[in-house]
Coordinates of C-alpha atoms in Angstrom, one line a residue:
Chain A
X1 CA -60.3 75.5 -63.3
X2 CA -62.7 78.6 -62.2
X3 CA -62.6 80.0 -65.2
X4 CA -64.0 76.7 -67.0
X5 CA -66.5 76.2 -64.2
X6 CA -67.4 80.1 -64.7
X7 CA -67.7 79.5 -68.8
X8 CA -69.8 76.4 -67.9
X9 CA -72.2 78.4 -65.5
X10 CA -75.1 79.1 -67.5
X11 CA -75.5 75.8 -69.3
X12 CA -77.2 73.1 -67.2
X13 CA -80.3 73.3 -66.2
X14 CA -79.5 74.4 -62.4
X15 CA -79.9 78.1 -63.6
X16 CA -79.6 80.5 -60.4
X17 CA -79.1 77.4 -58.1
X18 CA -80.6 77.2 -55.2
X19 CA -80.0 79.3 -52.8
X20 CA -77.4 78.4 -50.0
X21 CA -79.1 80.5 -47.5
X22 CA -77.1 78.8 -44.3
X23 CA -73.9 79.5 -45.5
X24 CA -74.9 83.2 -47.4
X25 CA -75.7 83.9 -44.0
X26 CA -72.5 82.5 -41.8
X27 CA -70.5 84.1 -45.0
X28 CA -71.6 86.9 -44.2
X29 CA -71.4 86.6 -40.2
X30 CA -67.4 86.2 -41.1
X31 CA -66.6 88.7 -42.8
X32 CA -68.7 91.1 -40.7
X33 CA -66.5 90.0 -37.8
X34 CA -63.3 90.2 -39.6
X35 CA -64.0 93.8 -40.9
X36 CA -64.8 94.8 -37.2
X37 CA -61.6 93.4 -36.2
X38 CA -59.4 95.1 -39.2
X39 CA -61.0 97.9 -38.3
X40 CA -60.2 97.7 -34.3
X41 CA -56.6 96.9 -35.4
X42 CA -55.7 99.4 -38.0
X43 CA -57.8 102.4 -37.0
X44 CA -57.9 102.0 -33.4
X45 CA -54.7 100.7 -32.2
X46 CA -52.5 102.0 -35.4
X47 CA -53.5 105.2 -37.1
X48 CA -55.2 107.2 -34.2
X49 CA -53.0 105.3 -31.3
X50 CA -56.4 105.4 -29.0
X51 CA -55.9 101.6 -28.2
X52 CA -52.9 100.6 -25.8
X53 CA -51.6 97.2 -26.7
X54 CA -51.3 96.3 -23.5
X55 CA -53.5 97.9 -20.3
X56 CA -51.7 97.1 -16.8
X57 CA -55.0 95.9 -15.7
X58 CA -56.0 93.2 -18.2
X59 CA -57.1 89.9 -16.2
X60 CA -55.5 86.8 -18.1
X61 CA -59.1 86.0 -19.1
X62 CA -59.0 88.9 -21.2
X63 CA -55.5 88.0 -22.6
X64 CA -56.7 84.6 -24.3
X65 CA -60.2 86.6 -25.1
X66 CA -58.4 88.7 -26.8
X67 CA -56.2 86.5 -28.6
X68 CA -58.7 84.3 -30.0
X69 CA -60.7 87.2 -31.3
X70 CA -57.5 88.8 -32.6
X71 CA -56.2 85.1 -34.3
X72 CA -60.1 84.3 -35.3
X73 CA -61.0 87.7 -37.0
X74 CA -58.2 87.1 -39.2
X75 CA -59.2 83.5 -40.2
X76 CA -62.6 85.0 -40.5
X77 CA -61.6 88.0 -43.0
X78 CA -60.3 84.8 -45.4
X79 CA -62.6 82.1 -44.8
X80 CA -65.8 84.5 -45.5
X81 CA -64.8 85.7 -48.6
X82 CA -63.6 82.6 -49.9
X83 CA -67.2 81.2 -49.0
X84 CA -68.3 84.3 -50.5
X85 CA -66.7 83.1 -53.9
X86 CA -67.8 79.5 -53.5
X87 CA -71.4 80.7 -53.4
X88 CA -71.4 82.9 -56.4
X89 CA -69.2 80.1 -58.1
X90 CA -72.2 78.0 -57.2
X91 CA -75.1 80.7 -57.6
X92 CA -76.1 79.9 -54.4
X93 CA -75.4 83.1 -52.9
X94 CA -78.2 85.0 -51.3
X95 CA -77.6 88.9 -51.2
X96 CA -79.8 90.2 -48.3
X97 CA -78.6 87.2 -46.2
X98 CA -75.5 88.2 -46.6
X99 CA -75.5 91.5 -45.7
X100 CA -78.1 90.3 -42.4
X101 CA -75.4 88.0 -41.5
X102 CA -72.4 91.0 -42.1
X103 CA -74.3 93.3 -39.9
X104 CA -74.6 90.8 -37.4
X105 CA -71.0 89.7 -37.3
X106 CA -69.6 93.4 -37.2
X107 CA -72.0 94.4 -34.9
X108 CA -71.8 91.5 -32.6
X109 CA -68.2 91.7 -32.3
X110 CA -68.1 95.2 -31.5
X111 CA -70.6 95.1 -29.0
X112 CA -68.6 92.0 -27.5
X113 CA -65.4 94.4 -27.5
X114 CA -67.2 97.7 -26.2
X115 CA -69.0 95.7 -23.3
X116 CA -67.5 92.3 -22.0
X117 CA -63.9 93.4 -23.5
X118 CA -63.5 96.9 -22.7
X119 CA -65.8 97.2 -19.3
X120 CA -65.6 93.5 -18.1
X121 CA -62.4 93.0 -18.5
X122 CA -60.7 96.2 -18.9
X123 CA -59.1 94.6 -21.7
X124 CA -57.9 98.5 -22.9
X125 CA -60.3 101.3 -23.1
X126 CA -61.3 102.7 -26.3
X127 CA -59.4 106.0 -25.5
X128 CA -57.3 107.2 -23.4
X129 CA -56.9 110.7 -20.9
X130 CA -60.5 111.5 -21.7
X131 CA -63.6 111.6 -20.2
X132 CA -64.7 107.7 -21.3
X133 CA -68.4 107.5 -21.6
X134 CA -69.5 109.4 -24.5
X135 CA -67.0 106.7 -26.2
X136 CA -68.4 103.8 -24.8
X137 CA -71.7 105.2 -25.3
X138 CA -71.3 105.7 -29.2
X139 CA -69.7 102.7 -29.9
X140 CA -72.1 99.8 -28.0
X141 CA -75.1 102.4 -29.7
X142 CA -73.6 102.2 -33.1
X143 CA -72.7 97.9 -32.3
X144 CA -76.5 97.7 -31.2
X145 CA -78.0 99.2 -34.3
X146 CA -76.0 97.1 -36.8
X147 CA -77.6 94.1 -35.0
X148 CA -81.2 95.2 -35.3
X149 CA -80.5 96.3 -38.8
X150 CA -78.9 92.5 -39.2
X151 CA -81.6 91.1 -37.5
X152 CA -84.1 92.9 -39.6
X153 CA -82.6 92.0 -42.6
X154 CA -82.4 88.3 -41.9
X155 CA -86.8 88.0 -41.0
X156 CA -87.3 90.0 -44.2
X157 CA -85.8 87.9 -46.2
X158 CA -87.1 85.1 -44.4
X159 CA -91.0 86.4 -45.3
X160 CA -90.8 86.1 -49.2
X161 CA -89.4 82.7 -49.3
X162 CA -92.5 80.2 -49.1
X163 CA -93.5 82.4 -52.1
X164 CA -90.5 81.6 -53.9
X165 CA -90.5 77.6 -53.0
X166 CA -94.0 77.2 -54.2
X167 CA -93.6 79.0 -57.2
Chain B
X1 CA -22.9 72.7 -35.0
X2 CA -23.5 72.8 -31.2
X3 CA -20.6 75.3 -30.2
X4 CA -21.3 77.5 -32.9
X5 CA -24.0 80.0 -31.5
X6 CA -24.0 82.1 -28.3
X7 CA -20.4 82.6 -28.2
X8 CA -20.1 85.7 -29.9
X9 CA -16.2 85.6 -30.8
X10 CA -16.8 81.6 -32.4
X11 CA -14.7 81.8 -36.0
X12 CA -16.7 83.4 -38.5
X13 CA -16.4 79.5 -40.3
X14 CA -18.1 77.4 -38.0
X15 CA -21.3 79.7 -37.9
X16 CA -21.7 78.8 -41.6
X17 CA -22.2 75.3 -41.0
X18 CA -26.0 75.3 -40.8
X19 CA -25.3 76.3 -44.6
X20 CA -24.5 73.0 -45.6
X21 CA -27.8 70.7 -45.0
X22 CA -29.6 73.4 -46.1
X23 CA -27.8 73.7 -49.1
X24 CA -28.0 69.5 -49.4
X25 CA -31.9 69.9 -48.3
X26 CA -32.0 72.2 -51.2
X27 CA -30.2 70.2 -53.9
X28 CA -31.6 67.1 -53.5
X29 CA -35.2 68.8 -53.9
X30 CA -34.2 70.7 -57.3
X31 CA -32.3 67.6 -58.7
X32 CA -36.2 65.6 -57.9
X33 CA -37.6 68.5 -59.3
X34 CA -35.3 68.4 -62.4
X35 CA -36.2 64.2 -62.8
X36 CA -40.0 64.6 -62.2
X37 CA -40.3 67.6 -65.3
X38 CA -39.6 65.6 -67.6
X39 CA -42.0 62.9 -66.8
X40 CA -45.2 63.0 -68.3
X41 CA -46.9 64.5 -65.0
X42 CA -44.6 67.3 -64.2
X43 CA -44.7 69.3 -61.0
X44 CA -45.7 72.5 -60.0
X45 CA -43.0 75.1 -60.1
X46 CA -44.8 77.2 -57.3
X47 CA -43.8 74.0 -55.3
X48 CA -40.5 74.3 -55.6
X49 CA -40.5 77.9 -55.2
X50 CA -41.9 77.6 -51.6
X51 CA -39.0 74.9 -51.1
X52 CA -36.2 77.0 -51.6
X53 CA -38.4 79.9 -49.9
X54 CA -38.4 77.6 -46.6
X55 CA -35.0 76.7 -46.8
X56 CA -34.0 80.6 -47.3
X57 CA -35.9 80.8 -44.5
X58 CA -34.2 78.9 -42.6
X59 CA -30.7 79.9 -43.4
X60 CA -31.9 84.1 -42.6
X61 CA -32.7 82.4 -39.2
X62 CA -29.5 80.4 -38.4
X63 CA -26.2 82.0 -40.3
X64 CA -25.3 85.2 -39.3
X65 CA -25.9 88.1 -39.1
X66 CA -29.1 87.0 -37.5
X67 CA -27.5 83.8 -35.4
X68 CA -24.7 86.3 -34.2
X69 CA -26.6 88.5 -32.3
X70 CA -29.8 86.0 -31.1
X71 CA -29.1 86.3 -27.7
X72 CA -30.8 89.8 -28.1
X73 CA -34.8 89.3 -27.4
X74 CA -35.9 91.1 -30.8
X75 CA -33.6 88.8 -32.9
X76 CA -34.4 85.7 -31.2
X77 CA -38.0 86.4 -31.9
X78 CA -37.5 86.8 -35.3
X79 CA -35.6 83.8 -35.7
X80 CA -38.5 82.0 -34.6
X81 CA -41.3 83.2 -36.9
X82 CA -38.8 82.6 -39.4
X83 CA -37.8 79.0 -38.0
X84 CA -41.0 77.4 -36.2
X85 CA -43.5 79.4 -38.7
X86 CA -42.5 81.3 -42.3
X87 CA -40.3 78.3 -43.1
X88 CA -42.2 75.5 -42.1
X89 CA -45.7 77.0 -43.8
X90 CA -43.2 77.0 -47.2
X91 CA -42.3 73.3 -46.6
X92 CA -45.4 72.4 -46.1
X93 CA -46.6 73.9 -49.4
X94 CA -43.7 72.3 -51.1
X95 CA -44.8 68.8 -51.0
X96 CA -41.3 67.4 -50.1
X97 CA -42.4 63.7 -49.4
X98 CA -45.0 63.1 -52.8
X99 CA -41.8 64.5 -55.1
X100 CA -39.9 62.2 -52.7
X101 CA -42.4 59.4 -53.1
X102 CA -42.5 60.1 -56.8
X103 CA -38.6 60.0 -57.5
X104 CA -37.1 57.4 -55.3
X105 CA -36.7 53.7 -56.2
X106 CA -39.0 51.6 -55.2
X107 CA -37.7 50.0 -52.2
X108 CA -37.1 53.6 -50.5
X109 CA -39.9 54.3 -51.6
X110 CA -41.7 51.3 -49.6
X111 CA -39.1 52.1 -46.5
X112 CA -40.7 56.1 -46.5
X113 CA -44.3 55.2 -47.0
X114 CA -43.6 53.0 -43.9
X115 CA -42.6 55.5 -42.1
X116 CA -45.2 57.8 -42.4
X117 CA -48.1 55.2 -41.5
X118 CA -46.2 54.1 -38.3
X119 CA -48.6 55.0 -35.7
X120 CA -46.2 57.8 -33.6
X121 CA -46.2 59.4 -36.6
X122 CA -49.7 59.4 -37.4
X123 CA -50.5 60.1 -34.1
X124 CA -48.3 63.4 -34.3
X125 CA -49.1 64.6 -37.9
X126 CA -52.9 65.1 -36.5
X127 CA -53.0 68.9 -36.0
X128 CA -54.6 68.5 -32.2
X129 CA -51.3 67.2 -30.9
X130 CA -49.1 69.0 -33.4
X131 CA -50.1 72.3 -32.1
X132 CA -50.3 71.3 -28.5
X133 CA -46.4 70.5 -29.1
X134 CA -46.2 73.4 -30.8
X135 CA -47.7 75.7 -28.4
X136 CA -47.3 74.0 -25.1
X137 CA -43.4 74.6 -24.9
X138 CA -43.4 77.8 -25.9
X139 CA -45.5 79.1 -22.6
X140 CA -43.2 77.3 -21.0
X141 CA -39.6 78.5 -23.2
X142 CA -41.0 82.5 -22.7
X143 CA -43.4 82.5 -19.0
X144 CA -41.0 79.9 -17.2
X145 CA -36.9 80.6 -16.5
X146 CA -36.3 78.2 -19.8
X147 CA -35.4 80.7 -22.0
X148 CA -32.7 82.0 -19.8
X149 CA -31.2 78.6 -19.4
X150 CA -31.7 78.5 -23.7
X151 CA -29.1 81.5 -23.3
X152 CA -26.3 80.4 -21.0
X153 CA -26.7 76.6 -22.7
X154 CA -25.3 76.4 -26.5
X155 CA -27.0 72.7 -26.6
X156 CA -30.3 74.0 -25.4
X157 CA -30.2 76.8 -27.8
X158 CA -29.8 74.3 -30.5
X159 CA -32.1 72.0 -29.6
X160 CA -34.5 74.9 -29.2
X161 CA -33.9 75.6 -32.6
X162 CA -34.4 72.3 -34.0
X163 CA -37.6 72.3 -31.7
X164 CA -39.3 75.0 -33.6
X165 CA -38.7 73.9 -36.8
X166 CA -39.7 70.5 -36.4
X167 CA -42.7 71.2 -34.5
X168 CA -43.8 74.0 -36.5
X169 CA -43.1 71.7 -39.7
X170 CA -45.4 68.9 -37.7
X171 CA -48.1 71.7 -37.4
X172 CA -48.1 72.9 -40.7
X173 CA -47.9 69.6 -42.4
X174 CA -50.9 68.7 -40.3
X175 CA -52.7 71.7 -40.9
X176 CA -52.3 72.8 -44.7
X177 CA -49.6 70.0 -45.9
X178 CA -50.1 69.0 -49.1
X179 CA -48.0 66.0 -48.7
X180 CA -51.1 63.0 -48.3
X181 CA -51.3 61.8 -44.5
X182 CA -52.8 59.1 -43.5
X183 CA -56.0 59.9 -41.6
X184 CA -56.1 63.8 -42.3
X185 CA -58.5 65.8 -40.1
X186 CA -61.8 67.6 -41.5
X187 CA -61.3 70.8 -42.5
X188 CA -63.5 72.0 -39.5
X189 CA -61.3 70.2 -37.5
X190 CA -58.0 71.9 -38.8
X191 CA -59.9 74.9 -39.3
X192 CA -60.6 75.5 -35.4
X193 CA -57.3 74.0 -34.5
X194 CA -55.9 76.9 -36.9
X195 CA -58.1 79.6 -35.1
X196 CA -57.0 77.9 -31.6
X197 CA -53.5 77.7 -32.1
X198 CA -53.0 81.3 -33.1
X199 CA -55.3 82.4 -30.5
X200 CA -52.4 81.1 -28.4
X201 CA -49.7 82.6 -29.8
X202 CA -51.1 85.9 -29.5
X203 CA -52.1 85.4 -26.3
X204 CA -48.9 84.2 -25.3
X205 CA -47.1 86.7 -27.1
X206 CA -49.3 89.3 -24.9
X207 CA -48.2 87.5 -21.7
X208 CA -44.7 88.0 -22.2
X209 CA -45.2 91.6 -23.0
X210 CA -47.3 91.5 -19.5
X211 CA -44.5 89.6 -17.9
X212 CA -41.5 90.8 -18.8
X213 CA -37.9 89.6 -19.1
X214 CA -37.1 89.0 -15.3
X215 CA -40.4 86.0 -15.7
X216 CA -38.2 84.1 -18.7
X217 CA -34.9 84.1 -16.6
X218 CA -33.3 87.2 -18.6
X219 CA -32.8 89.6 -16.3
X220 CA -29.8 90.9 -18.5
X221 CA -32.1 91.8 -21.2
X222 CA -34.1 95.4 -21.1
X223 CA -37.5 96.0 -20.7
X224 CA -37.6 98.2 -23.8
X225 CA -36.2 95.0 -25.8
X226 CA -38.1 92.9 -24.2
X227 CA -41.5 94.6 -25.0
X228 CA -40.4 94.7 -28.8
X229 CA -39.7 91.4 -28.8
X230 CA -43.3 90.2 -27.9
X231 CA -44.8 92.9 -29.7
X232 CA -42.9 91.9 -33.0
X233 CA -44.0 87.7 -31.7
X234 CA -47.9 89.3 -32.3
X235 CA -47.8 91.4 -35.5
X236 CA -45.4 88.6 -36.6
X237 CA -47.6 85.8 -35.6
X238 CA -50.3 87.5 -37.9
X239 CA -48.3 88.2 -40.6
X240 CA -47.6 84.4 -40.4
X241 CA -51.3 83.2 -39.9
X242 CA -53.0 85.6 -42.6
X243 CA -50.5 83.8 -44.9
X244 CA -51.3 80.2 -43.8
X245 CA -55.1 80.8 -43.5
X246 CA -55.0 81.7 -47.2
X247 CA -53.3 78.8 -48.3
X248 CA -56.1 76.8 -45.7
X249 CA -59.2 78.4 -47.5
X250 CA -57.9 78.4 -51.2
X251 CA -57.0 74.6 -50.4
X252 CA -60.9 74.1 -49.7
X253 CA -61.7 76.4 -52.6
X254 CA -59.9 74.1 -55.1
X255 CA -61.1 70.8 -53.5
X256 CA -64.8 72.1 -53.4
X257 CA -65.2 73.5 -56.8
X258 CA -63.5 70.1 -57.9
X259 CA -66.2 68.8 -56.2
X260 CA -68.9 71.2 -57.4
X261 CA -67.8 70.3 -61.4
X262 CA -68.2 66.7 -60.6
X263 CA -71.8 67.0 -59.3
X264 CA -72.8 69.1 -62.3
X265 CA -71.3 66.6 -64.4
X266 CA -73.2 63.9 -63.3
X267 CA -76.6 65.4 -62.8
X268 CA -75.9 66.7 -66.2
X269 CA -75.5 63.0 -67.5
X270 CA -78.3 62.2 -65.5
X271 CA -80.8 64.4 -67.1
X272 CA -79.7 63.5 -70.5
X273 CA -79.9 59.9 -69.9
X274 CA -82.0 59.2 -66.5
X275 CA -82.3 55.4 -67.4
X276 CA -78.8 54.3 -68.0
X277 CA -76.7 56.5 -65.8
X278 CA -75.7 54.9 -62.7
X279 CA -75.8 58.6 -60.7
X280 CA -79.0 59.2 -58.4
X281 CA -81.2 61.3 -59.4
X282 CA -81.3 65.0 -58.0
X283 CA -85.4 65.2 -57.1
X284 CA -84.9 69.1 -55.4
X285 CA -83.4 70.9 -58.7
X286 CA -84.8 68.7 -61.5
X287 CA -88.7 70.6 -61.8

């Protein structure tokens, strides 16, 4: 069935499509926070062993915060992409939008993690037996500027587009 | 049935009797699936690949060697992501009730479709309560002395078995079924309920980690164990979820693009032939 709809693509008269700019933009917002959380699980916690599983001093707040990021960034990782393909099914996809929204997901989550996680809660620290800050430091810095970047990319887009409706 | 687990010296015979429904359950679907081929709609064989899949499932879970030594933590956590989640998500997938709908005679037929619209049913097939009874008992079975009473009581232990897989069947069907339900839920309703219910199985399986044997009334079993078992309940629980997400967001994928092809269709109709063709017309993409 995709491949017919794909073969059929360039026939009618809808031509690019219009552009889906809501849902380029929460596409993007998913997988961003679905990378940050593969990410977190398989470098952190797995291949480097800096994450604990489990940190004696986690509040239960932090348990079910933790949880629902850990469920959601999974259904996240699946859901965007498949959005992703439904928009470029539809031509409706809108590239800069996408990547303004990705930034924005990745970043958010991993400033949520660094600050409210991490400090707040002491969910787990990022590392352990070291001296902590220069950690913390890097990664909320590093969370921060993917969000302006995100942000930035999303009001440029924005500018061109009374341009573009006019015609 | 009920005498056959937990005792560890029970005759090798009696644990195999879990074998046999499963091994009806699994006839019955291939001798419908055998009936409905050669009918001029046939059915998917994926279907009835997930079928036997869930009922594989379910026999890893209860016939030894697993069922032998489930009074070990680690084993009985595996028997239930096998039995209240890999199984059920298979079932689910495998359409049991249309094929059953589709090969019965007609009076059964009348008899099941009653079935499923009476209103507990309905009621329970919505995926709000499906994973609250899904969830619910299981903070109580692992954070409460439960489980330990699970372990000294053969009955319990079945019914606890028969617990998760109905439940988790109830949950899945509700959730990514593709049996028809009266009165399905959005898709941004099962979607969060997905994200929610998940959420709580990690979390949970993090609490009994945190909580340890001594809060589930098995003292007996060591905190070593214990810690695996809760840590193989998360990374199984994902394992389980990535799977089930997929089959949530290729479900939408299909139904959208079917959706997508229609509307081209008729706005293609429409432009041809504005005058005659009963679709509205599309103002925004028509210059």
């Amino acid at each position: 069935m995709t491949t017919a709809d794909r073969e059929h693509g360039n026939e009618h008269m809808d031509g690019p499509g219009t552009l889906d700019t809501g849902r380029s933009i929460f596409s993007g917002v998913l997988v961003g926070i679905g990378v940050a959380g593969f990410v977190d699980e398989t470098i952190f916690h797995q291949v480097l062993h800096w994450h604990h599983f489990y940190d004696r001093s986690t509040p239960t707040v932090g348990l079910v915060s933790d949880g629902i990021f850990h469920a959601g960034s999974w259904f996240a990782v699946v859901t965007g992409l498949v959005l992703f393909a439904d928009l470029r099914r539809k031509h409706a996809w809108s590239k800069p939008r996408w990547w303004g929204g990705w930034l924005l997901g990745l970043g958010g989550f991993q400033l949520y993690d660094g600050t409210i996680q991490h400090k707040w809660w002491g969910l787990h620290q990022i590392r352990y037996h070291v001296s902590i800050w220069p950690y913390d430091t890097v990664w909320n810095v590093l969370a921060v500027i993917a969000i302006l970047i995100g942000v930035a990319l999303l009001v440029r887009a924005r500018r061109p587009e009374p341009a573009a409706a006019t015609r | 049935v009920l005498l056959a687990h937990g005792a560890v010296d029970s005759s090798g015979l009696t644990q195999l009797v879990p074998a046999l429904p499963l091994l009806i359950a699994g006839a019955l679907y291939l001798f419908a699936y055998r009936r409905v081929s050669r009918q001029r709609v046939g059915w998917p064989f994926a279907r009835l690949a997930c079928f036997l899949g869930g009922v594989v499932a379910v026999a890893v879970a209860l016939l030894p060697p697993l069922a032998a030594h489930d009074e070990a933590f680690p084993v009985h956590v595996v028997q239930h992501l096998l039995l209240a989640m890999t199984a059920p998500l298979l079932l689910a997938l495998s359409a049991p009730v249309t094929l059953a709908l589709r090969t019965l005679p007609r009076r059964r037929r009348r008899i099941l479709t009653a079935v499923l619209h009476a209103r507990p049913l309905r009621v329970l097939t919505h995926p709000i309560p499906a994973a609250l009874l899904d969830f619910v008992p299981l903070y109580l079975l692992y954070l409460t002395p439960l489980y330990g009473y699970t372990l000294t009581h053969p009955v319990a232990h079945e019914v606890l078995h028969a617990h998760f897989l109905l439940a988790g069947c109830l949950f899945a069907s509700a959730t990514v079924g593709v049996d028809p339900l009266p009165g399905r839920a959005s898709v941004r309703v099962r979607g969060a309920v997905i994200v929610l219910a998940f959420a709580a199985h990690a979390t949970i399986s993090k609490a009994v980690y945190a909580a340890g044997p001594g809060a589930a009334g098995a003292p007996d079993s060591s905190l070593h164990e214990w810690q695996l078992g809760a840590q193989i309940m998360w990374y199984g629980g994902d394992a389980v979820e990535l799977l089930l997400v997929i089959a949530f967001a290729l479900q939408w994928y299909r139904l959208e693009g079917k959706r997508y092809a229609r509307s081209r269709q008729s706005r293609a109709s429409a432009s041809r032939d504005p005058v005659s063709s009963g679709s509205p017309p599309t103002p925004a993409d028509v210059r």
